[in-house]
Amino acid sequence: MLGNIKFNRVICFWLWMTVICTWNGYAQEIEAIPTDTIPVMLLDSVSAELIFEPAETQTLPDSTTQEAFLVADSVFLKEGLEMDKKISKPNSTKAVIYSAIVPGLGQIYNRKYWKLPLVYGGFMGFIYAITWNNQTYQDYYQAYTDIMEDARLYGLDENYSNFRDSWKDYLSRTNRENPENWVNNTTFQDQLKRKKDYFRRYRDLSIILAVGFYFICMVDAYVDAELFNFDISQDLSMRVEPVVVPQTGYTPRMVGLNWSITF
């Protein structure tokens, strides 16, 4: 029993001496490492300064610095908006080409959507005018052509009775029963001819106006693209206001109107 206790004390003593020697050797190795071989920490110098800077040296920016920051931010914001506006400026050539291909497409390209009802409403009106005038012209043209042919045939054969309905439809209901009394009526023939010429003229005029409106849409698309960045200041105004000039040693007191234009 006593021998075992002595043996355990000897083992604990040698273990304790081993730990002390090992720790001293490890500490000497750390002190012997050169400082230039120490691994660099992950924190950079700027972050380390911000983190480890003493509290008394950290100061908030004063009002002048804050105002400078606000002005700089506003300048950068304005320049960014102007840059975006310049970048998004439509091309006038493309606007004209788009408007020439499809009326109204140039206005869509320029983002002038409110003009689309005017463009398509105008074209629908011209198309209706052209269609209606042309159809009425064709009716009168056919009636005039048929009555002249029936008059020729009736002059060759007085028993001719195969009169066409194209011109009889323009007679009253009672006169349709006796078309032979009207087939050689020069007044009625001239009336059909004048109506034919009248609606043909307005059909042609409607076509000319539609073509003109087509080119106006192209010009409008071009102008909108060119003046996309044209800035009209809100100060553009004219003022008329009363003014009183006080009396001085050289001029009397005057009352009048002041007319000023700001642009």
Coordinates of N, CA, C and O in Angstrom, one line a residue, residues 17-163:
M17 N 6.5 18.0 -14.2 CA 7.7 18.6 -14.7 C 7.7 18.6 -16.3 O 8.2 19.5 -16.9
T18 N 7.1 17.6 -16.9 CA 7.0 17.5 -18.3 C 6.1 18.7 -18.8 O 6.4 19.3 -19.8
V19 N 5.0 18.9 -18.2 CA 4.1 20.0 -18.6 C 4.8 21.4 -18.5 O 4.7 22.2 -19.4
I20 N 5.6 21.6 -17.4 CA 6.2 22.9 -17.2 C 7.3 23.1 -18.3 O 7.4 24.2 -18.9
C21 N 8.0 22.0 -18.6 CA 9.1 22.2 -19.6 C 8.5 22.4 -21.0 O 9.0 23.2 -21.8
T22 N 7.4 21.7 -21.2 CA 6.8 21.9 -22.6 C 6.2 23.3 -22.7 O 6.4 24.0 -23.8
W23 N 5.6 23.9 -21.7 CA 5.0 25.2 -21.7 C 6.1 26.3 -21.9 O 6.0 27.2 -22.7
N24 N 7.3 26.1 -21.2 CA 8.4 27.1 -21.3 C 9.0 27.1 -22.7 O 9.3 28.1 -23.3
G25 N 9.1 25.9 -23.3 CA 9.6 25.8 -24.6 C 8.7 26.4 -25.7 O 9.2 27.1 -26.6
Y26 N 7.4 26.3 -25.5 CA 6.5 26.9 -26.4 C 6.5 28.4 -26.3 O 6.4 29.1 -27.3
A27 N 6.6 28.9 -25.1 CA 6.7 30.4 -24.9 C 7.9 31.0 -25.5 O 7.9 32.0 -26.2
Q28 N 9.1 30.2 -25.4 CA 10.3 30.7 -26.0 C 10.2 30.7 -27.6 O 10.7 31.6 -28.2
E29 N 9.5 29.7 -28.1 CA 9.4 29.7 -29.6 C 8.5 30.9 -30.1 O 8.8 31.5 -31.1
I30 N 7.5 31.2 -29.3 CA 6.6 32.4 -29.7 C 7.4 33.7 -29.7 O 7.3 34.5 -30.6
E31 N 8.3 33.8 -28.6 CA 9.1 35.1 -28.5 C 10.1 35.1 -29.6 O 10.5 36.2 -30.0
A32 N 10.6 34.0 -30.1 CA 11.6 34.0 -31.1 C 11.1 34.2 -32.5 O 11.9 34.4 -33.4
I33 N 9.8 34.2 -32.8 CA 9.2 34.4 -34.1 C 9.4 35.8 -34.5 O 9.0 36.7 -33.7
P34 N 10.0 36.1 -35.7 CA 10.1 37.5 -36.1 C 8.7 38.2 -36.3 O 7.8 37.5 -36.7
T35 N 8.7 39.5 -36.1 CA 7.4 40.2 -36.2 C 6.9 40.3 -37.7 O 5.7 40.4 -37.9
D36 N 7.9 40.2 -38.6 CA 7.5 40.4 -40.0 C 6.9 39.1 -40.6 O 6.4 39.0 -41.7
T37 N 7.0 38.0 -39.8 CA 6.4 36.7 -40.2 C 5.0 36.4 -39.6 O 4.4 35.4 -39.8
I38 N 4.5 37.4 -38.8 CA 3.2 37.2 -38.2 C 2.1 37.3 -39.3 O 2.2 38.3 -40.0
P39 N 1.2 36.4 -39.3 CA 0.2 36.5 -40.4 C -0.6 37.8 -40.2 O -0.9 38.3 -39.1
V40 N -1.0 38.4 -41.4 CA -1.8 39.6 -41.4 C -3.2 39.3 -41.1 O -3.8 38.3 -41.5
M41 N -3.8 40.1 -40.2 CA -5.2 39.9 -39.8 C -6.1 40.3 -41.0 O -5.8 41.0 -41.9
L42 N -7.3 39.7 -40.9 CA -8.2 39.9 -42.0 C -8.8 41.3 -42.0 O -9.1 41.8 -43.1
L43 N -8.8 42.0 -40.9 CA -9.3 43.4 -40.9 C -8.3 44.3 -41.5 O -7.1 44.2 -41.2
D44 N -8.7 45.1 -42.4 CA -7.8 46.0 -43.0 C -7.5 47.2 -42.1 O -8.2 47.4 -41.1
S45 N -6.6 48.1 -42.5 CA -6.2 49.2 -41.7 C -7.4 50.2 -41.4 O -7.5 50.7 -40.3
V46 N -8.2 50.4 -42.5 CA -9.3 51.4 -42.4 C -10.3 50.9 -41.4 O -10.8 51.6 -40.5
S47 N -10.7 49.6 -41.6 CA -11.7 49.0 -40.7 C -11.2 49.0 -39.2 O -11.9 49.2 -38.3
A48 N -9.8 48.6 -39.1 CA -9.3 48.6 -37.7 C -9.3 49.9 -37.1 O -9.6 50.1 -35.9
E49 N -9.0 51.0 -37.8 CA -9.0 52.3 -37.3 C -10.4 52.7 -36.8 O -10.6 53.3 -35.8
L50 N -11.4 52.3 -37.7 CA -12.7 52.7 -37.3 C -13.2 52.0 -36.1 O -14.0 52.5 -35.3
I51 N -12.7 50.7 -35.9 CA -13.2 49.9 -34.8 C -12.5 50.3 -33.5 O -13.1 50.5 -32.5
F52 N -11.2 50.5 -33.6 CA -10.4 50.7 -32.4 C -10.1 52.1 -32.1 O -9.3 52.4 -31.2
E53 N -10.6 53.0 -32.9 CA -10.4 54.4 -32.6 C -11.0 54.8 -31.2 O -12.2 54.4 -31.0
P54 N -10.3 55.5 -30.4 CA -10.9 55.9 -29.1 C -12.2 56.7 -29.3 O -12.4 57.4 -30.3
A55 N -13.0 56.5 -28.3 CA -14.4 57.2 -28.4 C -14.2 58.7 -28.4 O -15.0 59.4 -29.1
E56 N -13.2 59.2 -27.7 CA -13.1 60.7 -27.6 C -12.6 61.3 -29.0 O -12.8 62.5 -29.2
T57 N -12.0 60.5 -29.9 CA -11.5 61.0 -31.2 C -12.6 60.9 -32.2 O -12.4 61.5 -33.3
Q58 N -13.6 60.2 -32.0 CA -14.7 60.1 -33.0 C -15.7 61.2 -32.9 O -16.3 61.4 -31.9
T59 N -15.7 62.1 -33.9 CA -16.6 63.3 -33.9 C -17.6 63.2 -35.0 O -17.2 62.8 -36.1
L60 N -18.7 63.7 -34.8 CA -19.8 63.8 -35.8 C -19.5 65.0 -36.7 O -18.9 66.0 -36.3
P61 N -19.8 64.9 -38.0 CA -19.6 66.1 -38.9 C -20.5 67.2 -38.5 O -21.6 67.1 -38.0
D62 N -19.9 68.4 -38.6 CA -20.6 69.6 -38.2 C -21.6 70.0 -39.3 O -21.8 69.3 -40.3
S63 N -22.4 71.1 -39.1 CA -23.4 71.5 -40.0 C -22.9 71.9 -41.4 O -23.5 71.6 -42.4
T64 N -21.7 72.5 -41.4 CA -21.1 72.9 -42.7 C -20.8 71.6 -43.6 O -21.1 71.6 -44.8
T65 N -20.3 70.6 -42.9 CA -19.9 69.4 -43.6 C -21.2 68.7 -44.1 O -21.3 68.2 -45.2
Q66 N -22.2 68.7 -43.2 CA -23.5 68.1 -43.6 C -24.1 68.8 -44.8 O -24.7 68.2 -45.8
E67 N -24.1 70.1 -44.8 CA -24.6 70.9 -45.9 C -23.8 70.6 -47.2 O -24.4 70.5 -48.3
A68 N -22.5 70.5 -47.1 CA -21.7 70.2 -48.3 C -22.1 68.8 -48.8 O -22.2 68.6 -50.0
F69 N -22.3 67.8 -47.9 CA -22.8 66.5 -48.4 C -24.1 66.6 -49.1 O -24.3 65.9 -50.1
L70 N -25.0 67.4 -48.5 CA -26.4 67.5 -49.2 C -26.2 68.1 -50.5 O -26.9 67.7 -51.5
V71 N -25.4 69.2 -50.7 CA -25.2 69.8 -52.0 C -24.6 68.9 -53.0 O -25.0 68.8 -54.1
A72 N -23.6 68.1 -52.5 CA -23.0 67.1 -53.4 C -24.0 66.1 -53.9 O -24.0 65.7 -55.0
D73 N -24.8 65.6 -52.9 CA -25.8 64.6 -53.3 C -26.8 65.2 -54.3 O -27.2 64.5 -55.2
S74 N -27.2 66.4 -54.1 CA -28.2 67.0 -55.0 C -27.6 67.2 -56.4 O -28.2 67.0 -57.4
V75 N -26.3 67.6 -56.4 CA -25.6 67.7 -57.7 C -25.5 66.4 -58.4 O -25.8 66.3 -59.6
F76 N -25.1 65.4 -57.7 CA -25.0 64.1 -58.3 C -26.3 63.6 -58.8 O -26.5 62.9 -59.8
L77 N -27.4 63.8 -58.0 CA -28.7 63.4 -58.4 C -29.2 64.1 -59.6 O -29.7 63.5 -60.5
K78 N -28.9 65.4 -59.7 CA -29.3 66.2 -60.9 C -28.6 65.7 -62.1 O -29.2 65.5 -63.2
E79 N -27.3 65.5 -61.9 CA -26.5 65.0 -63.1 C -27.0 63.6 -63.5 O -27.0 63.3 -64.7
G80 N -27.3 62.8 -62.6 CA -27.8 61.5 -62.9 C -29.1 61.5 -63.7 O -29.3 60.8 -64.7
L81 N -30.0 62.4 -63.2 CA -31.3 62.6 -63.9 C -31.1 63.1 -65.3 O -31.7 62.7 -66.3
E82 N -30.2 64.1 -65.4 CA -29.9 64.7 -66.8 C -29.3 63.6 -67.7 O -29.6 63.5 -68.9
M83 N -28.4 62.8 -67.1 CA -27.8 61.7 -67.9 C -28.9 60.7 -68.4 O -28.9 60.3 -69.5
D84 N -29.8 60.4 -67.5 CA -30.8 59.4 -67.9 C -31.7 60.1 -68.9 O -32.2 59.4 -69.8
K85 N -32.0 61.4 -68.8 CA -32.8 62.0 -69.8 C -32.2 62.1 -71.1 O -32.8 61.9 -72.1
K86 N -30.8 62.3 -71.1 CA -30.1 62.3 -72.4 C -30.1 61.0 -73.0 O -30.2 60.8 -74.2
I87 N -29.9 60.0 -72.2 CA -29.8 58.6 -72.7 C -31.2 58.2 -73.3 O -31.2 57.5 -74.3
S88 N -32.3 58.6 -72.7 CA -33.6 58.2 -73.1 C -34.2 59.1 -74.2 O -35.3 58.9 -74.6
K89 N -33.4 60.0 -74.7 CA -33.9 60.9 -75.7 C -34.2 60.1 -77.0 O -33.3 59.4 -77.5
P90 N -35.4 60.2 -77.6 CA -35.7 59.5 -78.8 C -34.9 60.1 -80.0 O -34.5 61.2 -80.0
N91 N -34.7 59.2 -81.0 CA -34.0 59.6 -82.2 C -35.0 60.1 -83.2 O -36.0 59.4 -83.5
S92 N -34.8 61.3 -83.7 CA -35.8 61.9 -84.7 C -35.9 61.1 -86.0 O -37.0 61.0 -86.5
T93 N -34.8 60.6 -86.5 CA -34.9 59.8 -87.7 C -35.7 58.5 -87.5 O -36.6 58.2 -88.3
K94 N -35.5 57.8 -86.4 CA -36.3 56.7 -86.1 C -37.8 57.0 -85.9 O -38.7 56.3 -86.4
A95 N -38.1 58.2 -85.3 CA -39.4 58.6 -85.1 C -40.2 58.8 -86.4 O -41.3 58.4 -86.6
V96 N -39.5 59.5 -87.4 CA -40.1 59.7 -88.7 C -40.3 58.4 -89.4 O -41.3 58.2 -90.0
I97 N -39.3 57.5 -89.4 CA -39.5 56.2 -90.1 C -40.6 55.4 -89.5 O -41.4 54.8 -90.2
Y98 N -40.7 55.3 -88.2 CA -41.8 54.6 -87.5 C -43.1 55.2 -87.9 O -44.1 54.5 -88.1
S99 N -43.2 56.5 -87.9 CA -44.5 57.2 -88.2 C -44.8 57.0 -89.7 O -46.0 57.0 -90.1
A100 N -43.8 56.9 -90.6 CA -44.1 56.6 -92.0 C -44.6 55.2 -92.2 O -45.4 54.9 -93.1
I101 N -44.0 54.2 -91.4 CA -44.5 52.8 -91.6 C -45.9 52.6 -91.1 O -46.7 52.1 -91.8
V102 N -46.1 53.1 -89.9 CA -47.5 52.9 -89.2 C -47.8 54.3 -88.6 O -47.1 54.7 -87.7
P103 N -48.8 54.9 -89.1 CA -49.2 56.2 -88.4 C -49.5 56.0 -86.9 O -50.2 55.1 -86.5
G104 N -48.9 56.9 -86.1 CA -49.0 56.8 -84.7 C -47.9 56.1 -84.0 O -47.7 56.3 -82.8
L105 N -47.2 55.3 -84.8 CA -46.1 54.6 -84.1 C -44.9 55.5 -83.7 O -44.2 55.3 -82.7
G106 N -44.7 56.6 -84.5 CA -43.7 57.6 -84.1 C -44.1 58.3 -82.7 O -43.3 58.6 -81.9
Q107 N -45.4 58.5 -82.6 CA -45.9 59.1 -81.3 C -45.7 58.2 -80.1 O -45.3 58.6 -79.0
I108 N -45.9 56.9 -80.4 CA -45.6 55.9 -79.3 C -44.2 55.8 -79.0 O -43.8 55.7 -77.8
Y109 N -43.3 55.9 -80.0 CA -41.9 55.9 -79.8 C -41.4 57.1 -79.0 O -40.5 57.0 -78.1
N110 N -42.1 58.2 -79.2 CA -41.7 59.5 -78.5 C -42.4 59.5 -77.1 O -42.3 60.5 -76.4
R111 N -43.2 58.5 -76.8 CA -44.0 58.4 -75.5 C -45.0 59.6 -75.4 O -45.3 60.0 -74.3
K112 N -45.5 60.0 -76.5 CA -46.6 61.0 -76.6 C -48.0 60.2 -76.8 O -48.6 60.3 -77.8
Y113 N -48.3 59.4 -75.8 CA -49.5 58.6 -75.9 C -50.8 59.4 -76.0 O -51.8 58.9 -76.6
W114 N -50.8 60.5 -75.5 CA -52.1 61.3 -75.5 C -52.4 61.8 -76.9 O -53.6 62.2 -77.2
K115 N -51.5 61.7 -77.9 CA -51.8 62.1 -79.2 C -52.4 61.0 -80.1 O -52.8 61.2 -81.2
L116 N -52.3 59.8 -79.6 CA -52.9 58.6 -80.3 C -54.3 58.8 -80.7 O -54.7 58.5 -81.8
P117 N -55.2 59.2 -79.7 CA -56.6 59.4 -80.1 C -56.8 60.4 -81.2 O -57.7 60.3 -82.1
L118 N -55.9 61.5 -81.2 CA -56.0 62.5 -82.3 C -55.6 61.9 -83.7 O -56.2 62.1 -84.7
V119 N -54.5 61.1 -83.6 CA -54.0 60.5 -84.9 C -55.0 59.6 -85.5 O -55.4 59.7 -86.6
Y120 N -55.4 58.6 -84.7 CA -56.3 57.5 -85.2 C -57.7 58.0 -85.4 O -58.4 57.6 -86.3
G121 N -58.1 59.0 -84.6 CA -59.4 59.6 -84.8 C -59.4 60.4 -86.2 O -60.4 60.3 -86.9
G122 N -58.4 61.1 -86.4 CA -58.3 61.8 -87.7 C -58.3 60.9 -88.9 O -59.0 61.1 -89.9
F123 N -57.5 59.8 -88.8 CA -57.4 58.9 -89.9 C -58.8 58.2 -90.1 O -59.2 57.9 -91.3
M124 N -59.4 57.8 -89.0 CA -60.8 57.2 -89.2 C -61.8 58.1 -89.8 O -62.6 57.7 -90.7
G125 N -61.7 59.4 -89.5 CA -62.6 60.4 -90.1 C -62.3 60.5 -91.6 O -63.2 60.6 -92.4
F126 N -61.0 60.6 -92.0 CA -60.7 60.7 -93.4 C -61.1 59.4 -94.2 O -61.5 59.5 -95.3
I127 N -60.9 58.3 -93.6 CA -61.2 57.0 -94.2 C -62.7 57.0 -94.5 O -63.2 56.5 -95.5
Y128 N -63.5 57.4 -93.5 CA -65.0 57.4 -93.6 C -65.4 58.4 -94.7 O -66.2 58.1 -95.6
A129 N -64.7 59.6 -94.8 CA -65.1 60.6 -95.8 C -64.7 60.0 -97.2 O -65.5 60.2 -98.2
I130 N -63.6 59.4 -97.3 CA -63.2 58.9 -98.6 C -64.1 57.8 -99.1 O -64.6 57.7 -100.2
T131 N -64.4 56.9 -98.1 CA -65.3 55.7 -98.5 C -66.7 56.2 -98.9 O -67.3 55.7 -99.9
W132 N -67.3 57.1 -98.1 CA -68.6 57.5 -98.4 C -68.7 58.3 -99.7 O -69.6 58.1 -100.5
N133 N -67.8 59.2 -99.8 CA -67.8 60.0 -101.1 C -67.6 59.2 -102.3 O -68.2 59.4 -103.4
N134 N -66.7 58.2 -102.2 CA -66.4 57.3 -103.3 C -67.6 56.4 -103.7 O -67.9 56.2 -104.8
Q135 N -68.3 55.9 -102.6 CA -69.4 55.1 -102.9 C -70.6 55.9 -103.5 O -71.2 55.4 -104.5
T136 N -70.8 57.1 -103.1 CA -71.8 57.9 -103.7 C -71.5 58.3 -105.1 O -72.3 58.4 -106.0
Y137 N -70.2 58.6 -105.3 CA -69.7 59.0 -106.6 C -69.9 57.8 -107.6 O -70.4 58.0 -108.7
Q138 N -69.6 56.6 -107.1 CA -69.8 55.4 -108.0 C -71.3 55.2 -108.3 O -71.6 54.8 -109.5
D139 N -72.2 55.5 -107.4 CA -73.6 55.3 -107.7 C -74.1 56.3 -108.7 O -74.8 56.0 -109.7
Y140 N -73.7 57.6 -108.6 CA -74.1 58.6 -109.6 C -73.4 58.4 -110.9 O -73.9 58.6 -112.0
Y141 N -72.2 57.9 -110.9 CA -71.4 57.6 -112.1 C -72.1 56.5 -112.9 O -72.3 56.6 -114.1
Q142 N -72.6 55.4 -112.2 CA -73.3 54.3 -112.8 C -74.6 54.8 -113.4 O -75.0 54.4 -114.5
A143 N -75.3 55.6 -112.6 CA -76.6 56.1 -113.0 C -76.5 57.0 -114.2 O -77.3 56.9 -115.2
Y144 N -75.5 57.9 -114.2 CA -75.3 58.8 -115.4 C -74.9 58.0 -116.6 O -75.4 58.2 -117.8
T145 N -74.0 57.0 -116.5 CA -73.6 56.2 -117.6 C -74.8 55.4 -118.2 O -74.9 55.3 -119.4
D146 N -75.6 54.8 -117.3 CA -76.7 54.0 -117.7 C -77.8 54.8 -118.4 O -78.4 54.4 -119.4
I147 N -78.1 56.0 -117.9 CA -79.1 56.8 -118.5 C -78.7 57.3 -119.9 O -79.5 57.4 -120.8
M148 N -77.4 57.6 -120.1 CA -76.9 58.0 -121.4 C -77.0 56.8 -122.4 O -77.3 57.0 -123.5
E149 N -76.7 55.6 -121.9 CA -76.8 54.5 -122.8 C -78.3 54.2 -123.1 O -78.6 53.8 -124.3
D150 N -79.2 54.3 -122.1 CA -80.6 54.0 -122.4 C -81.1 55.1 -123.3 O -82.0 54.8 -124.2
A151 N -80.7 56.3 -123.2 CA -81.2 57.4 -124.1 C -80.7 57.1 -125.5 O -81.5 57.3 -126.5
R152 N -79.5 56.5 -125.7 CA -79.0 56.2 -127.0 C -79.9 55.0 -127.6 O -80.3 55.1 -128.8
L153 N -80.1 54.0 -126.8 CA -80.9 52.9 -127.3 C -82.4 53.2 -127.5 O -83.0 52.7 -128.5
Y154 N -82.9 54.1 -126.7 CA -84.3 54.5 -126.9 C -84.4 55.4 -128.1 O -85.5 55.4 -128.8
G155 N -83.4 56.1 -128.4 CA -83.4 56.9 -129.7 C -83.4 56.0 -130.9 O -83.9 56.4 -132.0
L156 N -82.7 54.9 -130.8 CA -82.7 54.0 -131.9 C -84.0 53.1 -132.0 O -84.4 52.8 -133.2
D157 N -84.6 52.9 -130.9 CA -85.8 52.0 -130.9 C -86.8 52.6 -129.9 O -86.5 52.6 -128.7
E158 N -87.9 53.2 -130.4 CA -88.9 53.8 -129.5 C -89.6 52.7 -128.6 O -90.3 53.1 -127.7
N159 N -89.6 51.5 -129.0 CA -90.2 50.4 -128.3 C -89.3 49.9 -127.2 O -89.6 48.9 -126.5
Y160 N -88.1 50.4 -127.1 CA -87.1 50.0 -126.1 C -87.7 50.3 -124.7 O -88.1 51.5 -124.4
S161 N -87.8 49.3 -123.8 CA -88.3 49.5 -122.4 C -87.4 48.8 -121.4 O -87.8 48.8 -120.2
N162 N -86.3 48.4 -121.7 CA -85.4 47.7 -120.7 C -84.5 48.8 -120.1 O -83.3 48.7 -120.2
F163 N -85.2 49.7 -119.4 CA -84.4 50.8 -118.7 C -83.8 50.3 -117.4 O -84.4 49.5 -116.7

